[in-house]
Short mmCIF file of C-alpha atoms and ligand atoms in Angstrom, two decimals:
data_model
loop_
_atom_site.label_atom_id
_atom_site.label_comp_id
_atom_site.label_asym_id
_atom_site.label_seq_id
_atom_site.Cartn_x
_atom_site.Cartn_y
_atom_site.Cartn_z
CA UNK A 1 -41.55 -0.59 20.27
CA UNK A 2 -45.31 -0.29 19.91
CA UNK A 3 -46.91 1.01 23.10
CA UNK A 4 -49.58 -1.10 24.80
CA UNK A 5 -52.67 0.54 26.29
CA UNK A 6 -54.48 -1.98 28.49
CA UNK A 7 -57.76 -1.38 30.30
CA UNK A 8 -58.23 -3.08 33.66
CA UNK A 9 -61.92 -3.05 34.18
CA UNK A 10 -61.58 -4.47 37.75
CA UNK A 11 -64.89 -5.63 39.23
CA UNK A 12 -66.98 -3.44 36.99
CA UNK A 13 -69.37 -4.02 34.10
CA UNK A 14 -72.49 -5.84 33.03
CA UNK A 15 -73.48 -7.62 29.86
CA UNK A 16 -75.23 -4.36 28.73
CA UNK A 17 -72.49 -2.01 29.90
CA UNK A 18 -69.59 -4.11 28.35
CA UNK A 19 -71.33 -4.21 24.98
CA UNK A 20 -72.05 -0.46 24.93
CA UNK A 21 -68.48 0.39 26.06
CA UNK A 22 -66.92 -1.85 23.43
CA UNK A 23 -69.20 -0.60 20.64
CA UNK A 24 -68.31 2.97 21.55
CA UNK A 25 -64.60 2.07 21.51
CA UNK A 26 -64.92 0.33 18.18
CA UNK A 27 -66.70 3.27 16.67
CA UNK A 28 -64.03 5.70 17.86
CA UNK A 29 -60.90 3.69 16.94
CA UNK A 30 -58.93 4.45 13.93
CA UNK A 31 -58.44 1.61 11.41
CA UNK A 32 -54.86 1.07 12.43
CA UNK A 33 -54.15 2.49 15.92
CA UNK A 34 -50.49 3.33 16.63
CA UNK A 35 -50.47 1.25 19.78
CA UNK A 36 -51.54 -2.29 20.82
CA UNK A 37 -54.71 -2.29 22.89
CA UNK A 38 -56.20 -4.76 25.35
CA UNK A 39 -59.11 -5.00 27.88
CA UNK A 40 -58.79 -7.05 30.92
CA UNK A 41 -62.28 -8.02 31.96
CA UNK A 42 -63.91 -9.85 34.80
CA UNK A 43 -63.88 -13.64 34.21
CA UNK A 44 -67.65 -14.17 33.70
CA UNK A 45 -67.50 -11.83 30.73
CA UNK A 46 -64.57 -13.41 28.89
CA UNK A 47 -66.89 -15.26 26.49
CA UNK A 48 -68.93 -12.16 25.74
CA UNK A 49 -65.95 -9.88 25.22
CA UNK A 50 -64.09 -12.53 23.18
CA UNK A 51 -67.12 -12.45 20.77
CA UNK A 52 -67.22 -8.64 20.81
CA UNK A 53 -63.55 -8.09 20.20
CA UNK A 54 -63.56 -10.67 17.42
CA UNK A 55 -64.72 -7.82 15.22
CA UNK A 56 -62.07 -5.48 16.56
CA UNK A 57 -58.70 -6.75 15.36
CA UNK A 58 -56.76 -4.08 17.22
CA UNK A 59 -58.08 -5.03 20.59
CA UNK A 60 -56.78 -8.02 22.50
CA UNK A 61 -58.57 -9.74 25.42
CA UNK A 62 -57.09 -10.20 28.90
CA UNK A 63 -58.08 -11.57 32.28
CA UNK A 64 -57.34 -10.09 35.69
CA UNK A 65 -55.96 -13.03 37.56
CA UNK A 66 -54.99 -16.68 37.12
CA UNK A 67 -54.21 -19.67 39.28
CA UNK A 68 -50.60 -20.80 39.75
CA UNK A 69 -51.88 -24.31 39.27
CA UNK A 70 -52.55 -26.06 35.91
CA UNK A 71 -55.80 -27.82 37.08
CA UNK A 72 -57.27 -29.67 39.96
CA UNK A 73 -59.03 -29.16 43.27
CA UNK A 74 -58.74 -25.39 43.54
CA UNK A 75 -62.31 -24.22 44.01
CA UNK A 76 -62.98 -20.84 42.58
CA UNK A 77 -59.70 -20.53 40.61
CA UNK A 78 -59.16 -20.25 36.87
CA UNK A 79 -56.32 -21.92 34.99
CA UNK A 80 -54.24 -20.17 32.32
CA UNK A 81 -55.37 -22.87 29.78
CA UNK A 82 -58.97 -21.89 30.44
CA UNK A 83 -58.12 -18.26 29.83
CA UNK A 84 -56.34 -19.27 26.65
CA UNK A 85 -59.38 -21.19 25.49
CA UNK A 86 -61.39 -18.00 25.71
CA UNK A 87 -58.90 -16.13 23.56
CA UNK A 88 -56.97 -14.33 26.35
CA UNK A 89 -53.68 -12.87 25.10
CA UNK A 90 -52.88 -11.36 28.52
CA UNK A 91 -53.55 -11.85 32.21
CA UNK A 92 -52.79 -9.40 34.98
CA UNK A 93 -50.92 -10.91 37.85
CA UNK A 94 -49.89 -9.48 41.25
CA UNK A 95 -52.12 -6.45 40.95
CA UNK A 96 -51.78 -4.60 44.30
CA UNK A 97 -55.41 -5.14 44.97
CA UNK A 98 -54.70 -8.92 44.91
CA UNK A 99 -51.54 -8.50 46.99
CA UNK A 100 -53.39 -6.31 49.54
CA UNK A 101 -56.79 -7.95 49.78
CA UNK A 102 -55.86 -11.55 49.00
CA UNK A 103 -52.48 -11.84 50.61
CA UNK A 104 -50.65 -12.60 47.39
CA UNK A 105 -46.92 -12.96 47.97
CA UNK A 106 -44.04 -12.28 45.58
CA UNK A 107 -43.56 -16.06 45.16
CA UNK A 108 -47.22 -16.69 44.38
CA UNK A 109 -47.24 -13.84 41.82
CA UNK A 110 -44.03 -15.31 40.21
CA UNK A 111 -45.70 -18.77 40.02
CA UNK A 112 -48.80 -17.24 38.44
CA UNK A 113 -46.64 -15.57 35.86
CA UNK A 114 -44.99 -18.96 35.10
CA UNK A 115 -48.39 -20.74 34.82
CA UNK A 116 -49.56 -18.00 32.34
CA UNK A 117 -46.44 -18.28 30.24
CA UNK A 118 -46.71 -22.07 30.16
CA UNK A 119 -50.14 -21.70 28.62
CA UNK A 120 -49.11 -19.06 26.11
CA UNK A 121 -50.79 -16.16 27.93
CA UNK A 122 -48.69 -13.10 28.47
CA UNK A 123 -48.63 -12.13 32.13
CA UNK A 124 -48.81 -8.40 32.99
CA UNK A 125 -46.89 -8.46 36.24
CA UNK A 126 -47.73 -5.57 38.57
CA UNK A 127 -45.25 -4.08 40.90
CA UNK A 128 -45.48 -0.91 43.03
CA UNK A 129 -44.86 0.61 46.38
CA UNK A 130 -47.28 1.94 48.97
CA UNK A 131 -47.29 5.48 50.12
CA UNK A 132 -45.56 4.47 53.36
CA UNK A 133 -42.94 2.62 51.41
CA UNK A 134 -42.31 5.63 49.20
CA UNK A 135 -42.09 7.98 52.08
CA UNK A 136 -39.61 5.67 53.72
CA UNK A 137 -37.44 5.82 50.63
CA UNK A 138 -38.06 2.23 49.83
CA UNK A 139 -39.62 2.44 46.41
CA UNK A 140 -36.63 1.03 44.51
CA UNK A 141 -36.10 -1.76 47.01
CA UNK A 142 -39.75 -2.80 46.90
CA UNK A 143 -40.24 -2.87 43.19
CA UNK A 144 -36.90 -4.71 42.68
CA UNK A 145 -37.90 -7.32 45.24
CA UNK A 146 -41.24 -7.91 43.54
CA UNK A 147 -39.69 -8.21 40.06
CA UNK A 148 -36.71 -10.30 41.30
CA UNK A 149 -39.14 -13.04 42.30
CA UNK A 150 -40.60 -13.11 38.90
CA UNK A 151 -37.13 -13.20 37.21
CA UNK A 152 -35.99 -15.95 39.56
CA UNK A 153 -38.92 -18.27 38.78
CA UNK A 154 -39.11 -17.59 35.14
CA UNK A 155 -35.54 -17.62 33.97
CA UNK A 156 -34.98 -16.95 30.26
CA UNK A 157 -38.74 -16.60 29.74
CA UNK A 158 -38.64 -13.25 31.46
CA UNK A 159 -38.40 -11.48 28.15
CA UNK A 160 -41.90 -12.70 27.39
CA UNK A 161 -43.67 -10.84 30.22
CA UNK A 162 -45.11 -7.31 30.47
CA UNK A 163 -44.39 -5.36 33.61
CA UNK A 164 -46.70 -2.73 35.00
CA UNK A 165 -45.37 -0.19 37.50
CA UNK A 166 -48.37 0.82 39.61
CA UNK A 167 -47.59 2.92 42.64
CA UNK A 168 -50.22 1.87 45.10
CA UNK A 169 -50.74 5.47 46.24
CA UNK A 170 -51.67 6.49 42.64
CA UNK A 171 -54.27 3.81 42.01
CA UNK A 172 -57.83 5.16 42.00
CA UNK A 173 -56.75 8.28 43.94
CA UNK A 174 -56.38 10.84 41.15
CA UNK A 175 -52.80 11.24 42.25
CA UNK A 176 -50.51 10.32 39.38
CA UNK A 177 -46.78 9.87 39.66
CA UNK A 178 -45.16 12.67 37.76
CA UNK A 179 -43.65 11.54 34.40
CA UNK A 180 -40.16 11.98 35.96
CA UNK A 181 -41.07 9.97 39.09
CA UNK A 182 -42.51 7.19 36.95
CA UNK A 183 -39.65 7.27 34.47
CA UNK A 184 -37.11 6.90 37.36
CA UNK A 185 -38.72 3.71 38.59
CA UNK A 186 -39.15 2.40 35.01
CA UNK A 187 -35.44 2.92 34.39
CA UNK A 188 -34.70 0.91 37.62
CA UNK A 189 -36.93 -1.89 36.37
CA UNK A 190 -35.30 -1.82 32.90
CA UNK A 191 -31.85 -2.07 34.35
CA UNK A 192 -32.97 -5.09 36.42
CA UNK A 193 -34.41 -6.74 33.36
CA UNK A 194 -31.21 -6.04 31.41
CA UNK A 195 -29.23 -7.92 34.02
CA UNK A 196 -31.57 -10.86 33.56
CA UNK A 197 -31.94 -10.96 29.76
CA UNK A 198 -30.26 -9.53 26.64
CA UNK A 199 -33.89 -9.06 25.40
CA UNK A 200 -34.82 -6.45 28.03
CA UNK A 201 -35.33 -3.72 25.45
CA UNK A 202 -38.36 -5.48 24.14
CA UNK A 203 -40.08 -6.01 27.43
CA UNK A 204 -42.94 -3.57 27.73
CA UNK A 205 -43.00 -1.62 31.06
CA UNK A 206 -46.40 -0.07 31.57
CA UNK A 207 -47.36 2.69 33.97
CA UNK A 208 -50.60 2.44 35.90
CA UNK A 209 -52.17 4.66 38.54
CA UNK A 210 -54.67 7.40 37.63
CA UNK A 211 -53.50 7.65 34.02
CA UNK A 212 -56.05 9.64 32.16
CA UNK A 213 -56.70 11.57 28.98
CA UNK A 214 -54.98 14.66 30.38
CA UNK A 215 -51.79 13.09 31.69
CA UNK A 216 -51.28 10.22 29.28
CA UNK A 217 -49.14 11.97 26.64
CA UNK A 218 -46.55 13.22 29.08
CA UNK A 219 -46.26 9.87 30.76
CA UNK A 220 -46.17 8.00 27.49
CA UNK A 221 -43.36 10.31 26.22
CA UNK A 222 -40.91 8.97 28.74
CA UNK A 223 -38.14 6.80 27.45
CA UNK A 224 -39.00 3.65 29.52
CA UNK A 225 -42.78 3.99 29.67
CA UNK A 226 -44.00 1.57 27.06
CA UNK A 227 -47.74 1.98 27.70
CA UNK A 228 -50.34 2.17 30.36
CA UNK A 229 -52.48 -0.02 32.54
CA UNK A 230 -55.68 1.95 32.95
CA UNK A 231 -58.32 1.45 35.62
CA UNK A 232 -61.13 4.06 35.92
CA UNK A 233 -60.47 5.83 32.66
CA UNK A 234 -60.80 2.50 30.72
CA UNK A 235 -64.43 2.36 31.63
CA UNK A 236 -65.24 5.54 29.77
CA UNK A 237 -64.94 5.12 26.02
CA UNK A 238 -64.05 8.74 25.22
CA UNK A 239 -61.29 8.76 27.89
CA UNK A 240 -59.89 5.34 26.87
CA UNK A 241 -59.87 6.50 23.25
CA UNK A 242 -58.02 9.67 24.14
CA UNK A 243 -55.31 7.79 26.01
CA UNK A 244 -55.00 5.44 22.93
CA UNK A 245 -54.67 8.45 20.72
CA UNK A 246 -51.98 9.92 23.09
CA UNK A 247 -49.70 6.97 22.53
CA UNK A 248 -46.78 8.00 20.37
CA UNK A 249 -45.84 5.69 17.47
P1 13P B 301 -56.81 3.72 38.10
O1 13P B 301 -56.38 4.05 36.68
O2 13P B 301 -58.22 3.71 38.34
O3 13P B 301 -56.01 4.55 39.05
O4 13P B 301 -56.31 2.22 38.30
C1 13P B 301 -55.03 1.91 37.92
C2 13P B 301 -54.93 0.36 38.03
O5 13P B 301 -54.97 -0.25 39.12
C3 13P B 301 -54.86 -0.48 36.75
O6 13P B 301 -54.56 -1.74 37.02
#
């Protein structure tokens, strides 16, 4: 399976910075990269980045959140069909920053994934344990609970999602899960997907949390790590390009 390297720009960027970043990425990309690539950008920049990546066939566009509702009186929210209209192939749902700062529950995240799938946008469903949960030996239980909600709500469509394992303690901290630690959790998630669909082998499970140019290749070499969801390092073209180059065929 082709790996997927997705940048999550989070709440960073400006018209000028986005253009400079994407031009530098375009200049450094090989004509046919070995992996699939995406950038998940802040919503106000979707139109700008849609236009910029139109000239970069290897790079898909993604958003960072979506409403669980199709339309209506939901001030401030964005529907999946709106994202689709701006060319989004992906949308991140259930990022730990949304769960933590916006109180998103497993059920809401599952409903968001469903709304995305209904509009033809692939949800990148984030799961991951906090440091306290890891130290309490609850990692497996937490990620399984988070994924179970999405499986329950999405039924046979579950093979259409992308999963991202992002241990909360590794996000933006410079502390990465070791390749073995990450692989162990990815294997748990794969087993859970296998119980839900006979298509589990084609579900991409990304790792996210301080992935960078130096550690990408050892993480991406693991059997069940099908790519990366990259925060900080996706904002620096040379680093993002190195991670893309580290993805094995
Ligand atoms: P960092 O790569 O900055 O740790 O962020 C990871 C992340 O949260 C991607 O969604």
